[in-house]
PDB file of C-alpha atoms in Angstrom:
ATOM      1  CA  MET A  22      21.007 -52.480  43.196  1.00 49.00           C
ATOM      2  CA  ASN A  23      18.895 -49.221  42.757  1.00 60.00           C
ATOM      3  CA  ARG A  24      15.357 -49.903  41.992  1.00 63.00           C
ATOM      4  CA  GLY A  25      15.251 -47.385  38.875  1.00 75.00           C
ATOM      5  CA  VAL A  26      18.221 -49.057  37.449  1.00 79.00           C
ATOM      6  CA  VAL A  27      16.793 -52.523  37.338  1.00 85.00           C
ATOM      7  CA  SER A  28      13.676 -50.991  35.864  1.00 84.00           C
ATOM      8  CA  TYR A  29      15.981 -49.212  33.160  1.00 86.00           C
ATOM      9  CA  ILE A  30      17.672 -52.517  32.365  1.00 88.00           C
ATOM     10  CA  PHE A  31      14.227 -54.167  31.907  1.00 90.00           C
ATOM     11  CA  TYR A  32      13.007 -51.156  29.550  1.00 88.00           C
ATOM     12  CA  PHE A  33      16.325 -51.761  27.493  1.00 91.00           C
ATOM     13  CA  ILE A  34      15.593 -55.547  27.042  1.00 92.00           C
ATOM     14  CA  VAL A  35      11.873 -54.977  26.357  1.00 91.00           C
ATOM     15  CA  TYR A  36      12.666 -52.281  23.794  1.00 92.00           C
ATOM     16  CA  LEU A  37      15.534 -54.148  21.992  1.00 92.00           C
ATOM     17  CA  THR A  38      13.504 -57.369  22.080  1.00 91.00           C
ATOM     18  CA  ALA A  39      10.331 -55.578  20.465  1.00 92.00           C
ATOM     19  CA  GLN A  40      12.614 -54.007  17.876  1.00 92.00           C
ATOM     20  CA  VAL A  41      14.349 -57.125  17.016  1.00 91.00           C
ATOM     21  CA  LEU A  42      11.570 -59.499  17.269  1.00 91.00           C
ATOM     22  CA  LEU A  43       8.419 -57.345  16.161  1.00 90.00           C
ATOM     23  CA  VAL A  44       9.136 -54.101  14.780  1.00 89.00           C
ATOM     24  CA  ARG A  45      11.892 -55.172  12.426  1.00 87.00           C
ATOM     25  CA  ASN A  46       9.490 -56.590  10.182  1.00 85.00           C
ATOM     26  CA  LEU A  47       7.019 -53.916  10.315  1.00 86.00           C
ATOM     27  CA  VAL A  48       7.854 -51.829   7.330  1.00 88.00           C
ATOM     28  CA  LEU A  49       5.389 -49.673   5.036  1.00 88.00           C
ATOM     29  CA  MET A  50       5.736 -50.033   1.374  1.00 88.00           C
ATOM     30  CA  ASN A  51       9.658 -50.682   1.731  1.00 83.00           C
ATOM     31  CA  PHE A  52       9.827 -47.056   2.541  1.00 86.00           C
ATOM     32  CA  ALA A  53       8.908 -46.509   6.060  1.00 92.00           C
ATOM     33  CA  PHE A  54      10.850 -48.320   8.749  1.00 94.00           C
ATOM     34  CA  CYS A  55       9.885 -48.339  12.336  1.00 93.00           C
ATOM     35  CA  TYR A  56      12.986 -47.926  15.052  1.00 95.00           C
ATOM     36  CA  ILE A  57      11.014 -47.901  18.397  1.00 94.00           C
ATOM     37  CA  TYR A  58      14.175 -49.160  20.109  1.00 95.00           C
ATOM     38  CA  ILE A  59      15.289 -45.137  20.324  1.00 95.00           C
ATOM     39  CA  ALA A  60      12.124 -44.660  22.826  1.00 93.00           C
ATOM     40  CA  PHE A  61      14.562 -46.204  25.201  1.00 93.00           C
ATOM     41  CA  LEU A  62      17.066 -43.519  24.869  1.00 95.00           C
ATOM     42  CA  LEU A  63      14.305 -40.808  24.927  1.00 93.00           C
ATOM     43  CA  LEU A  64      12.460 -41.613  28.121  1.00 90.00           C
ATOM     44  CA  ILE A  65      15.626 -41.938  30.278  1.00 91.00           C
ATOM     45  CA  PRO A  66      15.412 -39.169  33.001  1.00 88.00           C
ATOM     46  CA  LEU A  67      16.643 -35.592  31.896  1.00 86.00           C
ATOM     47  CA  GLU A  68      19.173 -35.315  34.887  1.00 86.00           C
ATOM     48  CA  ILE A  69      21.261 -38.205  33.687  1.00 89.00           C
ATOM     49  CA  SER A  70      25.077 -37.742  33.133  1.00 90.00           C
ATOM     50  CA  PRO A  71      26.012 -36.707  29.697  1.00 92.00           C
ATOM     51  CA  ILE A  72      28.734 -39.370  29.503  1.00 94.00           C
ATOM     52  CA  LEU A  73      26.741 -42.174  31.054  1.00 93.00           C
ATOM     53  CA  TYR A  74      24.013 -41.277  28.482  1.00 94.00           C
ATOM     54  CA  MET A  75      26.193 -41.529  25.567  1.00 95.00           C
ATOM     55  CA  LEU A  76      27.601 -44.834  26.849  1.00 95.00           C
ATOM     56  CA  ILE A  77      24.144 -46.171  27.249  1.00 95.00           C
ATOM     57  CA  GLY A  78      23.499 -44.613  23.666  1.00 95.00           C
ATOM     58  CA  PHE A  79      26.455 -46.532  22.637  1.00 96.00           C
ATOM     59  CA  ALA A  80      25.424 -49.823  24.120  1.00 95.00           C
ATOM     60  CA  THR A  81      21.967 -49.528  22.509  1.00 95.00           C
ATOM     61  CA  GLY A  82      23.335 -49.085  19.170  1.00 95.00           C
ATOM     62  CA  VAL A  83      25.976 -51.875  19.395  1.00 96.00           C
ATOM     63  CA  THR A  84      23.127 -54.078  20.487  1.00 95.00           C
ATOM     64  CA  THR A  85      20.977 -52.967  17.707  1.00 95.00           C
ATOM     65  CA  ASP A  86      23.958 -53.296  15.071  1.00 95.00           C
ATOM     66  CA  TYR A  87      24.569 -56.779  16.270  1.00 95.00           C
ATOM     67  CA  PHE A  88      20.908 -58.100  15.770  1.00 94.00           C
ATOM     68  CA  TYR A  89      20.722 -56.063  12.487  1.00 93.00           C
ATOM     69  CA  ASN A  90      24.129 -57.303  10.831  1.00 93.00           C
ATOM     70  CA  THR A  91      25.033 -53.787  10.196  1.00 92.00           C
ATOM     71  CA  MET A  92      28.347 -52.160  11.059  1.00 90.00           C
ATOM     72  CA  GLY A  93      27.991 -49.362  13.377  1.00 93.00           C
ATOM     73  CA  ILE A  94      25.120 -47.371  11.758  1.00 96.00           C
ATOM     74  CA  HIS A  95      22.758 -47.549  14.625  1.00 96.00           C
ATOM     75  CA  THR A  96      25.739 -46.987  17.013  1.00 97.00           C
ATOM     76  CA  ALA A  97      26.640 -43.928  15.185  1.00 97.00           C
ATOM     77  CA  ALA A  98      22.800 -42.476  14.969  1.00 97.00           C
ATOM     78  CA  CYS A  99      22.202 -43.225  18.967  1.00 96.00           C
ATOM     79  CA  VAL A 100      25.509 -41.689  19.868  1.00 97.00           C
ATOM     80  CA  LEU A 101      24.349 -38.650  18.099  1.00 97.00           C
ATOM     81  CA  ILE A 102      21.243 -38.306  19.651  1.00 97.00           C
ATOM     82  CA  THR A 103      22.767 -38.978  22.876  1.00 96.00           C
ATOM     83  CA  TYR A 104      25.272 -36.305  22.551  1.00 96.00           C
ATOM     84  CA  LEU A 105      22.864 -33.667  21.249  1.00 96.00           C
ATOM     85  CA  ARG A 106      20.232 -33.987  23.987  1.00 93.00           C
ATOM     86  CA  PRO A 107      21.596 -31.710  26.518  1.00 91.00           C
ATOM     87  CA  PHE A 108      21.815 -28.880  23.774  1.00 92.00           C
ATOM     88  CA  ILE A 109      18.148 -29.677  22.473  1.00 92.00           C
ATOM     89  CA  VAL A 110      16.635 -30.049  26.094  1.00 89.00           C
ATOM     90  CA  ARG A 111      18.248 -26.745  27.435  1.00 86.00           C
ATOM     91  CA  PHE A 112      16.424 -25.065  24.116  1.00 87.00           C
ATOM     92  CA  LEU A 113      13.268 -26.828  24.986  1.00 82.00           C
ATOM     93  CA  THR A 114      13.208 -26.078  28.958  1.00 77.00           C
ATOM     94  CA  PRO A 115      10.501 -23.701  29.809  1.00 71.00           C
ATOM     95  CA  ARG A 116      11.184 -20.509  31.998  1.00 69.00           C
ATOM     96  CA  GLY A 117      10.776 -22.317  35.615  1.00 68.00           C
ATOM     97  CA  GLY A 118      12.944 -25.591  34.581  1.00 68.00           C
ATOM     98  CA  TYR A 119      12.076 -29.114  34.885  1.00 68.00           C
ATOM     99  CA  GLU A 120      11.193 -30.939  38.166  1.00 67.00           C
ATOM    100  CA  GLN A 121      13.688 -33.173  39.642  1.00 66.00           C
ATOM    101  CA  ASN A 122      14.412 -36.515  38.176  1.00 67.00           C
ATOM    102  CA  VAL A 123      11.521 -36.126  35.629  1.00 74.00           C
ATOM    103  CA  GLU A 124      11.196 -38.841  32.877  1.00 80.00           C
ATOM    104  CA  PRO A 125      10.312 -37.077  29.420  1.00 85.00           C
ATOM    105  CA  THR A 126       7.267 -39.254  28.796  1.00 84.00           C
ATOM    106  CA  LEU A 127       3.992 -38.056  27.202  1.00 85.00           C
ATOM    107  CA  LYS A 128       2.366 -38.309  30.787  1.00 85.00           C
ATOM    108  CA  SER A 129       4.713 -36.168  32.665  1.00 83.00           C
ATOM    109  CA  MET A 130       5.445 -33.418  30.091  1.00 84.00           C
ATOM    110  CA  GLY A 131       2.132 -33.388  27.872  1.00 85.00           C
ATOM    111  CA  LEU A 132       1.380 -34.469  24.370  1.00 88.00           C
ATOM    112  CA  GLU A 133       2.869 -31.228  22.632  1.00 90.00           C
ATOM    113  CA  TRP A 134       6.051 -31.021  24.200  1.00 88.00           C
ATOM    114  CA  PHE A 135       6.559 -34.868  23.985  1.00 90.00           C
ATOM    115  CA  ILE A 136       5.702 -34.686  20.146  1.00 93.00           C
ATOM    116  CA  VAL A 137       7.998 -31.714  19.627  1.00 93.00           C
ATOM    117  CA  TYR A 138      10.920 -33.346  21.711  1.00 93.00           C
ATOM    118  CA  SER A 139      10.511 -36.620  20.235  1.00 95.00           C
ATOM    119  CA  SER A 140      10.456 -35.573  16.603  1.00 96.00           C
ATOM    120  CA  ILE A 141      13.741 -33.749  16.788  1.00 96.00           C
ATOM    121  CA  PHE A 142      15.615 -36.675  18.025  1.00 96.00           C
ATOM    122  CA  ILE A 143      13.657 -39.185  15.727  1.00 97.00           C
ATOM    123  CA  LEU A 144      14.355 -36.848  12.859  1.00 97.00           C
ATOM    124  CA  ILE A 145      18.415 -36.486  13.786  1.00 97.00           C
ATOM    125  CA  HIS A 146      18.313 -40.289  14.578  1.00 97.00           C
ATOM    126  CA  HIS A 147      16.951 -41.012  11.121  1.00 97.00           C
ATOM    127  CA  ILE A 148      18.837 -38.567   9.212  1.00 95.00           C
ATOM    128  CA  ALA A 149      21.897 -40.394  10.520  1.00 95.00           C
ATOM    129  CA  LEU A 150      21.155 -43.586  10.099  1.00 95.00           C
ATOM    130  CA  PHE A 151      19.689 -43.508   6.284  1.00 94.00           C
ATOM    131  CA  TYR A 152      22.171 -41.258   5.211  1.00 94.00           C
ATOM    132  CA  ILE A 153      24.957 -43.348   6.597  1.00 93.00           C
ATOM    133  CA  GLU A 154      23.527 -46.357   4.950  1.00 91.00           C
ATOM    134  CA  ALA A 155      22.728 -44.718   1.648  1.00 89.00           C
ATOM    135  CA  SER A 156      26.381 -43.562   1.397  1.00 84.00           C
ATOM    136  CA  GLU A 157      25.843 -41.987  -1.963  1.00 83.00           C
ATOM    137  CA  ILE A 158      24.617 -38.301  -2.748  1.00 82.00           C
ATOM    138  CA  SER A 159      22.523 -39.625  -6.018  1.00 85.00           C
ATOM    139  CA  LEU A 160      20.012 -41.065  -3.323  1.00 86.00           C
ATOM    140  CA  PHE A 161      19.671 -37.969  -1.716  1.00 89.00           C
ATOM    141  CA  PHE A 162      15.788 -37.264  -2.280  1.00 92.00           C
ATOM    142  CA  PHE A 163      14.913 -40.896  -2.152  1.00 91.00           C
ATOM    143  CA  THR A 164      16.651 -41.179   1.211  1.00 92.00           C
ATOM    144  CA  PHE A 165      15.149 -37.986   2.397  1.00 94.00           C
ATOM    145  CA  GLY A 166      11.601 -39.228   1.832  1.00 93.00           C
ATOM    146  CA  LYS A 167      12.762 -42.497   3.884  1.00 94.00           C
ATOM    147  CA  VAL A 168      13.603 -40.087   6.627  1.00 95.00           C
ATOM    148  CA  ILE A 169      10.627 -38.420   6.548  1.00 96.00           C
ATOM    149  CA  MET A 170       8.383 -41.258   6.609  1.00 95.00           C
ATOM    150  CA  SER A 171      10.314 -43.457   8.739  1.00 96.00           C
ATOM    151  CA  SER A 172      10.238 -40.528  11.234  1.00 96.00           C
ATOM    152  CA  LEU A 173       6.457 -40.017  10.952  1.00 96.00           C
ATOM    153  CA  PHE A 174       5.987 -44.123  11.395  1.00 95.00           C
ATOM    154  CA  THR A 175       8.258 -44.199  14.516  1.00 95.00           C
ATOM    155  CA  LEU A 176       6.619 -41.074  15.950  1.00 96.00           C
ATOM    156  CA  ILE A 177       3.198 -42.533  15.765  1.00 95.00           C
ATOM    157  CA  ILE A 178       4.068 -46.039  17.068  1.00 93.00           C
ATOM    158  CA  LEU A 179       5.816 -44.216  19.781  1.00 94.00           C
ATOM    159  CA  ILE A 180       2.802 -42.034  20.956  1.00 93.00           C
ATOM    160  CA  VAL A 181       0.716 -45.122  20.550  1.00 93.00           C
ATOM    161  CA  THR A 182       2.853 -46.927  23.156  1.00 90.00           C
ATOM    162  CA  GLN A 183       3.086 -43.977  25.501  1.00 90.00           C
ATOM    163  CA  TYR A 184      -0.609 -44.167  25.320  1.00 89.00           C
ATOM    164  CA  LEU A 185      -0.719 -47.924  25.782  1.00 88.00           C
ATOM    165  CA  PHE A 186       1.873 -48.581  28.294  1.00 80.00           C
ATOM    166  CA  TYR A 187       2.757 -45.109  30.278  1.00 68.00           C
ATOM    167  CA  SER A 188      -0.915 -44.136  30.852  1.00 57.00           C
ATOM    168  CA  PRO A 189      -1.764 -42.327  33.854  1.00 56.00           C
ATOM    169  CA  ARG A 190      -2.328 -44.416  37.063  1.00 50.00           C
ATOM    170  CA  LYS A 191      -5.932 -44.587  38.371  1.00 43.00           C
ATOM    171  CA  SER A 192      -6.168 -43.785  42.214  1.00 37.00           C
TER     172      SER A 192
END
């Protein structure tokens, strides 16, 4: 089996385990929620096949829905961001393009690019997740507040984990 595939299976298990066992209870004032599991989807190399990427997003969402006892909310949000990633990455691509098999990590892409890239996908994910969950137009502004606060919370935790676990190797 390819070493890269094994490492991504490991990341899948680590991020989902962290989400279910640790981060699930990390809530600020019952208003801001952290969904760190989407970092797994954001950090997959940019050159992956869109169909395979959507299948991975589906598997990630279904697994999260199973542990959260939700009925497809996380799956819908994950499939949406995996569907939109090629279009958004094309928009974010610099004039010279990207290196071959580059992973969109903070270390490889830089802080500014990573914040823009992550923020877009976290915001899309959270909009889909919270508005599907709310399913009422009367909760629009309350849900919008949850989306913004949860997106900021998730982004901060994602950046902290990038600095802690994806720091540059010392030679």
